[in-house]
Amino acid sequence: MRIRKATEQDKKQAIKIAEELKEWFTRTAIKNMKIDFDLNSLIVIIDKNKVFGFLCYTSYSGRMQLIWMGVKRSVQRKGLGDKLLKWLEREAKKLGLHLIEVETLPDEDDYEPYKQTRAFYYKNGFKRILYRKSRTKGEDDQIVLEKKL
Ligand SMILES: CC(C)(COP(=O)(O)OP(=O)(O)OC[C@H]1O[C@@H](n2cnc3c(N)ncnc32)[C@H](O)[C@@H]1OP(=O)(O)O)[C@@H](O)C(=O)NCCC(=O)NCCS
């Protein structure tokens, strides 16, 4: 398995992985993800040109922002997410950025799939710093998590 900047072909495979993770990514999320993939940076973890996971990121005002990530269901919990995150941490340090930020569903929301997501971030040293109440009907509240590098 190795990580590379996504090609157009990789991008399509990454969207396919996300579409299969329906408990996490709604149709609206997928629509937004496609735009984010085009406007921001995307890395993928591959084996023989087959994509098994992805991570989309950007930087904003001195912070690295983790926008989306996902690992193919059949290979979750085998350390691929960890590899993608480590890559992002190295990249951030190279750029002189000392923080990674990510938004996710709050711990107060007991929707099961996102408990797994938060477990992943907390295990990797992210700390909760902010609760953001939704201002748009139909949108969920979010928390902001931060990892200092
Ligand atoms: C979150 C995600 C990217 C992590 O990638 P991964 O390759 O599965 O994670 P790793 O193997 O590197 O790390 C494993 C850790 O993640 C968490 N985790 C992953 N799958 C889990 C599950 N099914 N149940 C509970 N915790 C889980 C745990 O903390 C686990 O550590 P442990 O095995 O010591 O308990 C992946 O599970 C995923 O794609 N989830 C769905 C999409 C998502 O939540 N994306 C992030 C928001 S955009």
mmCIF file of C-alpha atoms and ligand atoms in Angstrom:
data_model
loop_
_atom_site.group_PDB
_atom_site.id
_atom_site.type_symbol
_atom_site.label_atom_id
_atom_site.label_comp_id
_atom_site.label_asym_id
_atom_site.label_seq_id
_atom_site.Cartn_x
_atom_site.Cartn_y
_atom_site.Cartn_z
ATOM 1 C CA MET A 1 0.000 0.000 0.000
ATOM 2 C CA ARG A 2 1.278 3.465 -0.806
ATOM 3 C CA ILE A 3 -0.057 6.985 -0.753
ATOM 4 C CA ARG A 4 -0.099 9.367 -3.696
ATOM 5 C CA LYS A 5 -1.748 12.580 -4.830
ATOM 6 C CA ALA A 6 -4.956 11.507 -6.549
ATOM 7 C CA THR A 7 -5.199 11.270 -10.328
ATOM 8 C CA GLU A 8 -8.569 11.885 -12.027
ATOM 9 C CA GLN A 9 -9.059 8.116 -12.109
ATOM 10 C CA ASP A 10 -8.242 7.838 -8.378
ATOM 11 C CA LYS A 11 -10.751 10.587 -7.660
ATOM 12 C CA LYS A 12 -13.529 8.537 -9.281
ATOM 13 C CA GLN A 13 -12.574 5.474 -7.230
ATOM 14 C CA ALA A 14 -12.513 7.565 -4.046
ATOM 15 C CA ILE A 15 -16.053 8.820 -4.733
ATOM 16 C CA LYS A 16 -17.144 5.210 -5.255
ATOM 17 C CA ILE A 17 -15.750 4.258 -1.841
ATOM 18 C CA ALA A 18 -17.596 7.188 -0.260
ATOM 19 C CA GLU A 19 -20.847 6.254 -2.025
ATOM 20 C CA GLU A 20 -20.608 2.808 -0.462
ATOM 21 C CA LEU A 21 -20.227 4.313 3.044
ATOM 22 C CA LYS A 22 -23.888 5.357 3.126
ATOM 23 C CA GLU A 23 -24.143 5.550 6.934
ATOM 24 C CA TRP A 24 -21.610 8.380 6.851
ATOM 25 C CA PHE A 25 -22.091 10.148 3.556
ATOM 26 C CA THR A 26 -25.521 11.310 2.381
ATOM 27 C CA ARG A 27 -26.248 12.255 -1.224
ATOM 28 C CA THR A 28 -25.714 15.884 -0.322
ATOM 29 C CA ALA A 29 -22.382 15.012 1.275
ATOM 30 C CA ILE A 30 -21.286 13.220 -1.897
ATOM 31 C CA LYS A 31 -22.321 16.212 -4.009
ATOM 32 C CA ASN A 32 -20.290 18.525 -1.769
ATOM 33 C CA MET A 33 -17.387 16.081 -1.685
ATOM 34 C CA LYS A 34 -17.083 16.144 -5.499
ATOM 35 C CA ILE A 35 -16.720 19.925 -5.416
ATOM 36 C CA ASP A 36 -14.250 19.752 -2.531
ATOM 37 C CA PHE A 37 -12.172 17.128 -4.357
ATOM 38 C CA ASP A 38 -11.885 19.482 -7.336
ATOM 39 C CA LEU A 39 -11.068 22.634 -5.380
ATOM 40 C CA ASN A 40 -8.763 21.179 -2.716
ATOM 41 C CA SER A 41 -6.045 18.525 -2.367
ATOM 42 C CA LEU A 42 -6.753 14.810 -2.389
ATOM 43 C CA ILE A 43 -4.495 11.885 -1.496
ATOM 44 C CA VAL A 44 -5.328 8.224 -1.855
ATOM 45 C CA ILE A 45 -3.922 5.018 -0.455
ATOM 46 C CA ILE A 46 -3.499 2.482 -3.226
ATOM 47 C CA ASP A 47 -2.330 -0.993 -3.995
ATOM 48 C CA LYS A 48 -1.694 -1.831 -7.669
ATOM 49 C CA ASN A 49 -3.642 1.240 -8.837
ATOM 50 C CA LYS A 50 -6.693 0.280 -6.777
ATOM 51 C CA VAL A 51 -7.831 2.883 -4.273
ATOM 52 C CA PHE A 52 -8.596 1.719 -0.699
ATOM 53 C CA GLY A 53 -8.910 5.051 1.071
ATOM 54 C CA PHE A 54 -8.788 8.811 0.569
ATOM 55 C CA LEU A 55 -8.201 12.047 2.435
ATOM 56 C CA CYS A 56 -9.121 15.530 1.210
ATOM 57 C CA TYR A 57 -7.445 18.552 2.803
ATOM 58 C CA THR A 58 -6.575 22.173 2.479
ATOM 59 C CA SER A 59 -4.929 24.834 4.578
ATOM 60 C CA TYR A 60 -6.595 27.946 5.858
ATOM 61 C CA SER A 61 -4.868 30.754 7.686
ATOM 62 C CA GLY A 62 -2.084 28.672 9.177
ATOM 63 C CA ARG A 63 -4.170 25.590 9.907
ATOM 64 C CA MET A 64 -4.357 22.296 8.075
ATOM 65 C CA GLN A 65 -7.984 21.376 7.513
ATOM 66 C CA LEU A 66 -8.971 17.757 7.109
ATOM 67 C CA ILE A 67 -12.099 18.007 4.964
ATOM 68 C CA TRP A 68 -13.073 14.399 4.200
ATOM 69 C CA MET A 69 -11.608 10.975 4.686
ATOM 70 C CA GLY A 70 -12.804 7.434 4.151
ATOM 71 C CA VAL A 71 -11.523 3.886 4.018
ATOM 72 C CA LYS A 72 -13.196 1.118 2.004
ATOM 73 C CA ARG A 73 -15.459 -0.787 4.367
ATOM 74 C CA SER A 74 -13.813 -4.200 3.826
ATOM 75 C CA VAL A 75 -10.399 -2.884 4.925
ATOM 76 C CA GLN A 76 -11.401 -0.592 7.783
ATOM 77 C CA ARG A 77 -9.620 -0.949 11.131
ATOM 78 C CA LYS A 78 -6.421 -2.200 9.533
ATOM 79 C CA GLY A 79 -4.402 0.990 9.917
ATOM 80 C CA LEU A 80 -5.094 2.659 6.534
ATOM 81 C CA GLY A 81 -6.771 5.679 8.117
ATOM 82 C CA ASP A 82 -3.808 5.979 10.418
ATOM 83 C CA LYS A 83 -1.399 5.973 7.433
ATOM 84 C CA LEU A 84 -3.393 8.703 5.654
ATOM 85 C CA LEU A 85 -3.453 10.855 8.776
ATOM 86 C CA LYS A 86 0.286 10.383 9.384
ATOM 87 C CA TRP A 87 0.920 11.526 5.801
ATOM 88 C CA LEU A 88 -1.131 14.668 6.454
ATOM 89 C CA GLU A 89 0.766 15.346 9.675
ATOM 90 C CA ARG A 90 4.114 15.103 7.860
ATOM 91 C CA GLU A 91 2.830 17.380 5.094
ATOM 92 C CA ALA A 92 1.578 19.932 7.626
ATOM 93 C CA LYS A 93 4.931 19.959 9.433
ATOM 94 C CA LYS A 94 6.794 20.349 6.139
ATOM 95 C CA LEU A 95 4.662 23.417 5.432
ATOM 96 C CA GLY A 96 5.259 24.807 8.918
ATOM 97 C CA LEU A 97 1.650 24.305 10.027
ATOM 98 C CA HIS A 98 1.209 23.193 13.615
ATOM 99 C CA LEU A 99 -2.487 22.342 13.796
ATOM 100 C CA ILE A 100 -4.873 19.983 12.066
ATOM 101 C CA GLU A 101 -8.573 20.737 12.350
ATOM 102 C CA VAL A 102 -11.547 18.588 11.503
ATOM 103 C CA GLU A 103 -15.310 18.881 11.962
ATOM 104 C CA THR A 104 -17.537 16.002 12.881
ATOM 105 C CA LEU A 105 -20.810 15.102 14.603
ATOM 106 C CA PRO A 106 -20.869 15.890 18.346
ATOM 107 C CA ASP A 107 -20.460 13.224 21.047
ATOM 108 C CA GLU A 108 -23.955 14.286 22.223
ATOM 109 C CA ASP A 109 -25.335 12.819 18.988
ATOM 110 C CA ASP A 110 -25.580 9.072 19.544
ATOM 111 C CA TYR A 111 -25.721 8.111 15.850
ATOM 112 C CA GLU A 112 -23.615 4.941 15.976
ATOM 113 C CA PRO A 113 -21.438 5.252 12.817
ATOM 114 C CA TYR A 114 -19.962 8.557 13.928
ATOM 115 C CA LYS A 115 -18.980 7.084 17.304
ATOM 116 C CA GLN A 116 -16.466 5.082 15.266
ATOM 117 C CA THR A 117 -15.317 8.238 13.485
ATOM 118 C CA ARG A 118 -14.786 10.139 16.752
ATOM 119 C CA ALA A 119 -13.027 7.111 18.286
ATOM 120 C CA PHE A 120 -10.588 7.287 15.380
ATOM 121 C CA TYR A 121 -9.895 11.005 15.852
ATOM 122 C CA TYR A 122 -9.652 10.846 19.651
ATOM 123 C CA LYS A 123 -7.349 7.823 19.461
ATOM 124 C CA ASN A 124 -5.113 9.864 17.174
ATOM 125 C CA GLY A 125 -4.786 12.777 19.577
ATOM 126 C CA PHE A 126 -7.539 15.154 18.408
ATOM 127 C CA LYS A 127 -9.146 17.273 21.138
ATOM 128 C CA ARG A 128 -12.573 18.832 21.056
ATOM 129 C CA ILE A 129 -12.324 22.622 21.029
ATOM 130 C CA LEU A 130 -15.653 23.992 19.802
ATOM 131 C CA TYR A 131 -19.360 23.169 19.513
ATOM 132 C CA ARG A 132 -20.949 24.694 16.446
ATOM 133 C CA LYS A 133 -24.737 24.937 16.446
ATOM 134 C CA SER A 134 -26.334 24.500 13.053
ATOM 135 C CA ARG A 135 -27.792 27.667 11.579
ATOM 136 C CA THR A 136 -29.379 25.947 8.590
ATOM 137 C CA LYS A 137 -32.496 23.802 8.738
ATOM 138 C CA GLY A 138 -31.715 20.141 8.048
ATOM 139 C CA GLU A 139 -28.048 20.478 8.922
ATOM 140 C CA ASP A 140 -26.519 18.846 11.997
ATOM 141 C CA ASP A 141 -24.631 20.531 14.786
ATOM 142 C CA GLN A 142 -20.882 19.959 14.497
ATOM 143 C CA ILE A 143 -17.884 19.919 16.771
ATOM 144 C CA VAL A 144 -14.443 21.093 15.807
ATOM 145 C CA LEU A 145 -11.563 18.831 16.790
ATOM 146 C CA GLU A 146 -7.966 19.928 16.752
ATOM 147 C CA LYS A 147 -4.639 18.154 16.848
ATOM 148 C CA LYS A 148 -1.527 20.095 17.773
ATOM 149 C CA LEU A 149 1.580 18.917 15.934
HETATM 150 C C1 LIG B 1 -12.662 6.803 10.287
HETATM 151 C C2 LIG B 1 -11.891 5.938 9.283
HETATM 152 C C3 LIG B 1 -11.376 6.818 8.146
HETATM 153 C C4 LIG B 1 -10.714 5.317 10.029
HETATM 154 O O1 LIG B 1 -9.936 4.541 9.144
HETATM 155 P P1 LIG B 1 -9.494 3.036 9.521
HETATM 156 O O2 LIG B 1 -8.526 2.598 8.505
HETATM 157 O O3 LIG B 1 -10.713 2.225 9.733
HETATM 158 O O4 LIG B 1 -8.806 3.295 10.960
HETATM 159 P P2 LIG B 1 -7.462 2.680 11.544
HETATM 160 O O5 LIG B 1 -7.419 1.218 11.298
HETATM 161 O O6 LIG B 1 -6.283 3.474 11.114
HETATM 162 O O7 LIG B 1 -7.689 3.006 13.081
HETATM 163 C C5 LIG B 1 -8.497 2.184 13.848
HETATM 164 C C6 LIG B 1 -9.183 3.004 14.936
HETATM 165 O O8 LIG B 1 -10.284 3.748 14.391
HETATM 166 C C7 LIG B 1 -11.447 3.564 15.201
HETATM 167 N N1 LIG B 1 -12.349 2.626 14.508
HETATM 168 C C8 LIG B 1 -12.264 2.285 13.202
HETATM 169 N N2 LIG B 1 -13.269 1.417 12.892
HETATM 170 C C9 LIG B 1 -13.969 1.235 14.014
HETATM 171 C C10 LIG B 1 -15.147 0.478 14.339
HETATM 172 N N3 LIG B 1 -15.772 -0.302 13.426
HETATM 173 N N4 LIG B 1 -15.625 0.530 15.587
HETATM 174 C C11 LIG B 1 -15.024 1.284 16.537
HETATM 175 N N5 LIG B 1 -13.914 2.028 16.294
HETATM 176 C C12 LIG B 1 -13.410 2.014 15.045
HETATM 177 C C13 LIG B 1 -10.920 2.954 16.493
HETATM 178 O O9 LIG B 1 -10.430 3.999 17.310
HETATM 179 C C14 LIG B 1 -9.775 2.095 15.975
HETATM 180 O O10 LIG B 1 -8.805 1.809 16.945
HETATM 181 P P3 LIG B 1 -8.832 0.378 17.677
HETATM 182 O O11 LIG B 1 -8.889 -0.637 16.570
HETATM 183 O O12 LIG B 1 -7.550 0.365 18.468
HETATM 184 O O13 LIG B 1 -10.058 0.388 18.520
HETATM 185 C C15 LIG B 1 -12.764 4.786 8.689
HETATM 186 O O14 LIG B 1 -13.241 3.992 9.738
HETATM 187 C C16 LIG B 1 -13.915 5.274 7.833
HETATM 188 O O15 LIG B 1 -13.796 5.359 6.612
HETATM 189 N N6 LIG B 1 -15.072 5.583 8.446
HETATM 190 C C17 LIG B 1 -16.237 6.029 7.707
HETATM 191 C C18 LIG B 1 -16.103 7.406 7.129
HETATM 192 C C19 LIG B 1 -15.718 8.450 8.145
HETATM 193 O O16 LIG B 1 -16.118 8.404 9.306
HETATM 194 N N7 LIG B 1 -14.923 9.435 7.703
HETATM 195 C C20 LIG B 1 -14.465 10.517 8.556
HETATM 196 C C21 LIG B 1 -15.363 11.709 8.494
HETATM 197 S S1 LIG B 1 -15.235 12.572 6.946
#
